[in-house]
């Protein structure tokens, strides 16, 4: 046994207690590893399936240090872990994925700059730190374009599509006046994602590329395999691996890509990366040999990663808000694999569960 392999019985610390943490905790339990969840929300879905939990704020350095002291490795289920929390934890125990992945993915400007350096195509982009930057930014991206907050945006929040200088000036003011990025509008035919897993030994694998569709800016469906050419699928996998290598990454990484089709054929433009298990990888629980959750746990525990092979074509449907009320009808289909997150309260736009249909 390699010395860096955490044996069964080891404790995995998890920052964040949502559905992603819950599914990672379930996967860890199956491997005989226990999970200690750290989350400020007393109603966290991950608490009921983990061995221990701490309810405290992400900037409570005393609580973070005590938590880290009890864990053999710490991971996270969301990318906005404060840098100070990452620092406290990394000073006490292993943090996987590491601080570089967090710092890179937390800021869209840093992220796009990194991606371009790693050899990925990204939309033309420019920083906007105030109204004075508007003209220079438009000169880079053209119009229409999308203006986004550099940090804390998700599911279409913190961004506006603009098609004139006046609209951009108004959007800049609405979004806080600075710390923004302007991106060229990518005329994509399809949105896909590559779910990459990279072990502590540097070996990596990429699941079959998923084709994503959204409703109200929230992921609605992932279908695997994506309807792209074999060359595009290979290119997405190669790109995913290259990005993970450049971050010296350990764990599962989600890479969101646009597929652009023009006279030259199909090409890929990277939108963003997520240093964690990803909603578009939920199909792997039933449609792949090893789920993304198990592979994340295996990687951060220093174990070999499991096969990412697809068992059969799979469609994952997110159950958002009242969609989950149809749980009885869903389970009437014997091929539908239902996953519910145990959230007490259903709200519009809230992810309540998902269903995988395999084969
Ligand atoms: P994001 O928060 O960056 O993931 O963006 C949310 C969604 O907005 C994406 O899934 C796309 O559908 C769309 N979008 C974001 N950036 C661009 C872009 N540069 N060009 C076209 N569509 C975009």
Coordinates of C-alpha atoms and ligand atoms in Angstrom, one line a residue:
X1 CA 0.0 0.0 0.0
X2 CA 1.4 3.4 -1.0
X3 CA 1.9 5.5 2.2
X4 CA -0.4 8.3 1.0
X5 CA -3.5 6.0 0.7
X6 CA -5.9 6.8 3.5
X7 CA -7.2 3.5 4.9
X8 CA -10.8 2.7 5.5
X9 CA -11.9 4.4 8.7
X10 CA -10.2 7.7 7.8
X11 CA -12.1 10.9 8.1
X12 CA -12.9 13.1 5.1
X13 CA -13.8 16.7 6.0
X14 CA -16.4 18.3 3.7
X15 CA -16.9 22.1 3.5
X16 CA -20.6 22.6 2.5
X17 CA -23.5 20.4 3.3
X18 CA -25.8 20.6 0.2
X19 CA -26.7 17.8 -2.2
X20 CA -23.3 17.4 -3.6
X21 CA -21.8 16.9 -0.1
X22 CA -24.6 14.5 0.6
X23 CA -23.9 12.3 -2.4
X24 CA -20.1 12.4 -1.7
X25 CA -20.8 11.3 1.9
X26 CA -22.9 8.4 0.7
X27 CA -20.2 7.3 -1.7
X28 CA -17.5 7.6 1.1
X29 CA -19.6 5.5 3.5
X30 CA -19.7 2.7 0.9
X31 CA -15.9 2.7 0.9
X32 CA -15.7 2.6 4.7
X33 CA -14.6 6.2 5.0
X34 CA -16.4 8.6 7.3
X35 CA -17.4 12.1 6.6
X36 CA -17.4 15.2 8.8
X37 CA -19.5 18.0 7.2
X38 CA -18.8 21.6 8.0
X39 CA -21.7 24.0 7.1
X40 CA -23.3 27.0 8.7
X41 CA -26.9 25.8 7.7
X42 CA -28.4 23.6 10.5
X43 CA -30.7 22.1 7.8
X44 CA -27.9 20.8 5.6
X45 CA -28.9 17.8 3.5
X46 CA -25.5 16.1 4.0
X47 CA -25.8 16.0 7.8
X48 CA -28.2 13.1 7.9
X49 CA -25.9 10.8 5.9
X50 CA -22.6 11.7 7.6
X51 CA -20.9 10.6 10.8
X52 CA -20.3 14.1 12.3
X53 CA -21.0 17.7 11.5
X54 CA -20.0 21.2 12.6
X55 CA -22.4 24.1 12.3
X56 CA -20.3 27.2 12.0
X57 CA -19.5 30.1 9.7
X58 CA -16.8 29.7 6.9
X59 CA -14.8 32.6 8.5
X60 CA -14.8 31.1 12.0
X61 CA -11.1 30.3 12.1
X62 CA -11.3 28.6 15.5
X63 CA -14.1 26.2 14.4
X64 CA -12.3 25.6 11.1
X65 CA -9.0 24.7 12.8
X66 CA -10.8 22.3 15.2
X67 CA -12.6 20.7 12.3
X68 CA -9.4 20.4 10.2
X69 CA -7.6 18.8 13.2
X70 CA -10.1 16.0 13.2
X71 CA -9.9 15.2 9.4
X72 CA -7.3 13.2 7.4
X73 CA -8.2 15.2 4.2
X74 CA -10.6 18.1 3.6
X75 CA -12.6 18.7 0.4
X76 CA -15.4 21.0 -0.6
X77 CA -18.6 20.9 -2.6
X78 CA -18.7 24.6 -3.7
X79 CA -16.0 26.8 -5.2
X80 CA -16.6 29.9 -3.1
X81 CA -14.7 28.6 -0.1
X82 CA -13.1 31.8 1.4
X83 CA -9.3 32.0 0.8
X84 CA -8.8 32.4 4.6
X85 CA -10.7 29.2 5.3
X86 CA -8.6 27.3 2.7
X87 CA -5.5 28.7 4.4
X88 CA -6.5 27.6 7.9
X89 CA -7.3 24.1 6.7
X90 CA -4.2 23.7 4.5
X91 CA -2.1 24.6 7.5
X92 CA -3.6 21.7 9.5
X93 CA -4.3 18.9 7.1
X94 CA -4.5 18.0 3.3
X95 CA -6.8 20.2 1.3
X96 CA -7.9 18.5 -2.0
X97 CA -8.4 19.9 -4.6
X98 CA -5.8 22.5 -3.5
X99 CA -5.9 26.3 -3.1
X100 CA -4.8 26.9 -6.7
X101 CA -8.0 25.4 -8.1
X102 CA -10.1 27.5 -5.7
X103 CA -8.3 30.8 -6.5
X104 CA -8.5 30.1 -10.2
X105 CA -12.2 29.2 -10.4
X106 CA -13.4 31.9 -8.0
X107 CA -12.6 34.8 -10.3
X108 CA -13.7 34.7 -13.9
X109 CA -10.9 37.0 -15.0
X110 CA -8.2 34.8 -13.4
X111 CA -10.0 31.7 -14.7
X112 CA -10.2 32.9 -18.3
X113 CA -6.6 34.1 -18.3
X114 CA -5.5 30.7 -16.9
X115 CA -7.6 28.7 -19.4
X116 CA -6.1 30.6 -22.3
X117 CA -2.6 30.0 -21.0
X118 CA -3.4 26.3 -20.7
X119 CA -4.2 26.3 -24.4
X120 CA -8.0 26.4 -24.3
X121 CA -10.0 28.7 -26.5
X122 CA -12.2 31.1 -24.5
X123 CA -14.5 33.9 -25.5
X124 CA -12.7 37.2 -26.1
X125 CA -12.8 39.0 -22.8
X126 CA -11.8 42.2 -21.0
X127 CA -11.9 43.5 -17.5
X128 CA -14.2 46.3 -16.5
X129 CA -13.1 48.1 -13.3
X130 CA -15.2 51.2 -14.0
X131 CA -17.2 53.1 -16.7
X132 CA -13.9 54.4 -18.1
X133 CA -13.1 50.8 -19.3
X134 CA -16.3 50.4 -21.3
X135 CA -15.0 51.5 -24.7
X136 CA -11.8 49.5 -24.6
X137 CA -13.7 46.4 -23.5
X138 CA -16.2 46.7 -26.4
X139 CA -13.2 47.0 -28.7
X140 CA -12.0 43.6 -27.6
X141 CA -15.3 41.7 -27.5
X142 CA -17.6 43.5 -30.0
X143 CA -21.3 43.6 -29.4
X144 CA -23.5 41.9 -28.3
X145 CA -21.6 40.7 -25.3
X146 CA -22.2 39.5 -21.8
X147 CA -21.1 41.4 -18.7
X148 CA -20.5 39.3 -15.6
X149 CA -19.4 39.9 -12.0
X150 CA -15.9 38.4 -11.6
X151 CA -16.9 36.6 -8.5
X152 CA -19.9 34.8 -6.9
X153 CA -22.0 34.4 -10.1
X154 CA -23.9 31.2 -10.6
X155 CA -26.9 29.9 -12.6
X156 CA -27.0 33.1 -14.7
X157 CA -27.0 35.4 -11.7
X158 CA -24.7 38.4 -11.7
X159 CA -24.7 38.7 -15.5
X160 CA -26.4 40.7 -18.3
X161 CA -26.5 40.4 -22.0
X162 CA -25.9 43.8 -23.6
X163 CA -26.2 44.9 -27.2
X164 CA -25.3 48.5 -27.1
X165 CA -22.8 50.8 -25.3
X166 CA -25.7 52.4 -23.4
X167 CA -27.0 49.0 -22.2
X168 CA -23.4 48.1 -21.0
X169 CA -23.0 51.4 -19.1
X170 CA -26.4 50.7 -17.3
X171 CA -25.4 47.1 -16.6
X172 CA -22.0 48.1 -15.2
X173 CA -23.8 50.4 -12.7
X174 CA -26.4 47.8 -11.9
X175 CA -23.7 45.1 -11.2
X176 CA -21.8 47.3 -8.8
X177 CA -19.7 49.5 -11.0
X178 CA -16.5 47.4 -11.2
X179 CA -14.9 44.0 -10.6
X180 CA -16.6 42.9 -13.9
X181 CA -15.6 41.0 -17.0
X182 CA -17.1 41.6 -20.5
X183 CA -17.2 38.5 -22.7
X184 CA -17.9 38.2 -26.4
X185 CA -21.2 36.3 -27.0
X186 CA -20.3 32.8 -28.2
X187 CA -22.7 31.6 -31.0
X188 CA -22.8 28.1 -29.6
X189 CA -24.8 25.2 -31.1
X190 CA -24.7 23.2 -27.9
X191 CA -23.4 23.3 -24.3
X192 CA -21.5 20.2 -23.1
X193 CA -19.4 19.3 -20.1
X194 CA -16.4 17.2 -19.4
X195 CA -16.2 15.6 -16.0
X196 CA -12.5 14.9 -15.3
X197 CA -11.1 12.9 -12.4
X198 CA -7.4 13.1 -11.5
X199 CA -5.8 11.0 -8.8
X200 CA -3.0 12.1 -6.4
X201 CA -0.6 10.0 -8.6
X202 CA -1.4 12.4 -11.6
X203 CA -3.3 9.7 -13.5
X204 CA -6.6 11.1 -15.0
X205 CA -9.7 10.0 -16.8
X206 CA -12.6 11.8 -18.4
X207 CA -16.2 10.5 -18.5
X208 CA -18.1 10.5 -21.8
X209 CA -19.0 14.1 -22.6
X210 CA -22.5 15.2 -21.5
X211 CA -24.9 17.4 -23.5
X212 CA -26.6 19.9 -21.3
X213 CA -29.8 21.8 -21.6
X214 CA -31.0 24.6 -19.3
X215 CA -34.4 26.1 -18.3
X216 CA -34.4 29.5 -16.6
X217 CA -30.6 29.4 -16.5
X218 CA -30.6 26.2 -14.4
X219 CA -29.4 22.8 -15.7
X220 CA -32.5 20.8 -16.7
X221 CA -31.1 17.8 -18.5
X222 CA -27.8 16.1 -19.2
X223 CA -27.7 13.5 -22.0
X224 CA -24.8 11.1 -22.5
X225 CA -23.2 10.6 -24.9
X226 CA -23.4 14.2 -26.3
X227 CA -24.4 14.4 -30.0
X228 CA -21.0 15.7 -31.1
X229 CA -18.4 14.2 -33.5
X230 CA -16.0 11.7 -32.1
X231 CA -13.2 14.2 -32.8
X232 CA -15.0 16.9 -30.7
X233 CA -15.6 14.4 -27.8
X234 CA -11.9 13.5 -27.9
X235 CA -10.9 17.1 -28.0
X236 CA -13.1 17.9 -24.9
X237 CA -11.5 15.0 -23.0
X238 CA -7.9 16.1 -24.0
X239 CA -8.7 19.6 -22.9
X240 CA -10.2 18.5 -19.6
X241 CA -7.1 16.5 -18.8
X242 CA -4.8 19.3 -19.8
X243 CA -6.7 21.7 -17.5
X244 CA -6.5 19.3 -14.6
X245 CA -2.8 18.8 -15.1
X246 CA -2.1 22.5 -15.2
X247 CA -3.8 22.9 -11.8
X248 CA -2.0 19.8 -10.4
X249 CA -5.6 18.9 -9.5
X250 CA -6.7 16.1 -7.3
X251 CA -10.4 15.0 -7.4
X252 CA -13.3 15.6 -9.8
X253 CA -13.3 18.7 -12.0
X254 CA -16.2 19.9 -14.1
X255 CA -15.4 21.7 -17.3
X256 CA -18.2 23.6 -19.1
X257 CA -17.8 24.0 -22.8
X258 CA -19.6 25.6 -25.8
X259 CA -19.7 23.7 -29.1
X260 CA -19.5 26.1 -32.0
X261 CA -20.4 24.9 -35.5
X262 CA -19.4 26.9 -38.5
X263 CA -17.9 26.4 -42.0
X264 CA -14.7 25.1 -40.5
X265 CA -16.6 22.4 -38.6
X266 CA -17.0 21.9 -34.8
X267 CA -14.8 23.5 -32.2
X268 CA -14.8 23.9 -28.4
X269 CA -14.8 27.1 -26.4
X270 CA -14.4 26.7 -22.6
X271 CA -16.9 28.7 -20.5
X272 CA -15.8 27.8 -17.0
X273 CA -14.5 25.2 -14.6
X274 CA -15.9 24.0 -11.3
X275 CA -13.3 22.5 -8.9
X276 CA -15.8 19.9 -7.5
X277 CA -18.3 17.2 -8.5
X278 CA -20.7 18.7 -11.0
X279 CA -24.5 18.6 -11.6
X280 CA -23.9 17.5 -15.2
X281 CA -22.1 14.5 -13.8
X282 CA -25.0 13.1 -11.8
X283 CA -25.7 10.6 -14.6
X284 CA -22.6 8.7 -13.6
X285 CA -24.3 7.4 -10.4
X286 CA -26.3 5.0 -12.6
X287 CA -24.8 5.3 -16.1
X288 CA -21.1 4.8 -15.4
X289 CA -19.0 2.0 -13.8
X290 CA -17.8 4.4 -11.1
X291 CA -19.8 7.5 -10.1
X292 CA -18.2 10.9 -10.0
X293 CA -18.8 11.0 -6.2
X294 CA -17.0 7.7 -5.6
X295 CA -14.1 8.8 -7.9
X296 CA -13.8 12.1 -6.1
X297 CA -13.6 10.4 -2.8
X298 CA -11.1 7.8 -4.1
X299 CA -8.9 10.5 -5.6
X300 CA -8.8 12.7 -2.5
X301 CA -8.1 9.7 -0.3
X302 CA -5.1 8.8 -2.5
X303 CA -6.7 5.7 -4.0
X304 CA -6.6 4.6 -7.6
X305 CA -9.5 6.0 -9.6
X306 CA -12.3 3.7 -10.8
X307 CA -13.4 3.1 -14.4
X308 CA -15.2 6.0 -16.0
X309 CA -16.7 3.8 -18.7
X310 CA -20.3 4.4 -19.6
X311 CA -22.6 1.4 -18.9
X312 CA -25.3 2.6 -21.3
X313 CA -26.6 5.9 -22.8
X314 CA -28.2 7.9 -19.9
X315 CA -30.3 10.9 -19.5
X316 CA -30.3 12.8 -16.2
X317 CA -33.2 15.1 -15.4
X318 CA -33.0 17.6 -12.6
X319 CA -36.1 17.8 -10.4
X320 CA -36.4 21.5 -9.7
X321 CA -39.0 22.9 -7.2
X322 CA -42.4 21.2 -7.7
X323 CA -40.9 18.7 -10.2
X324 CA -40.1 16.5 -7.2
X325 CA -43.7 16.2 -6.2
X326 CA -44.0 13.7 -9.0
X327 CA -41.8 11.2 -7.2
X328 CA -44.5 8.5 -7.1
X329 CA -45.1 8.7 -10.8
X330 CA -41.4 8.7 -11.5
X331 CA -40.8 5.5 -9.5
X332 CA -43.7 3.8 -11.4
X333 CA -41.1 3.5 -14.3
X334 CA -38.9 0.7 -13.2
X335 CA -36.0 2.0 -15.2
X336 CA -36.0 5.5 -13.6
X337 CA -33.5 5.8 -10.8
X338 CA -34.7 8.5 -8.4
X339 CA -32.4 10.5 -6.2
X340 CA -34.0 12.9 -3.7
X341 CA -31.9 15.3 -1.5
X342 CA -34.1 15.2 1.6
X343 CA -34.7 19.0 1.5
X344 CA -37.6 19.9 3.8
X345 CA -38.8 22.9 1.8
X346 CA -39.5 23.0 -1.9
X347 CA -39.0 26.4 -3.5
X348 CA -39.1 27.5 -7.2
X349 CA -35.7 27.1 -8.7
X350 CA -34.4 24.9 -5.8
X351 CA -32.8 21.6 -6.8
X352 CA -34.8 18.9 -5.0
X353 CA -33.5 15.8 -6.7
X354 CA -32.7 14.2 -10.0
X355 CA -33.7 11.1 -12.0
X356 CA -31.4 9.0 -14.2
X357 CA -32.8 7.0 -17.0
X358 CA -30.3 4.4 -18.2
X359 CA -30.4 2.6 -21.5
Ligands
LIG1 P1 -22.1 31.0 -16.6 O1 -22.6 31.6 -15.3 O2 -20.9 31.6 -17.0 O3 -22.1 29.5 -16.5 O4 -23.2 31.3 -17.7 C1 -24.5 30.8 -17.6 C2 -25.1 30.6 -19.0 O5 -25.1 31.8 -19.8 C3 -24.2 29.6 -19.8 O6 -24.6 28.3 -19.5 C4 -24.6 30.0 -21.2 O7 -25.8 29.5 -21.6 C5 -24.7 31.5 -21.1 N1 -23.4 32.2 -21.4 C6 -22.5 32.5 -20.5 N2 -21.4 33.1 -21.1 C7 -21.7 33.1 -22.4 C8 -21.0 33.6 -23.6 N3 -19.8 34.2 -23.5 N4 -21.6 33.5 -24.8 C9 -22.8 32.9 -24.9 N5 -23.5 32.4 -23.9 C10 -23.0 32.5 -22.6

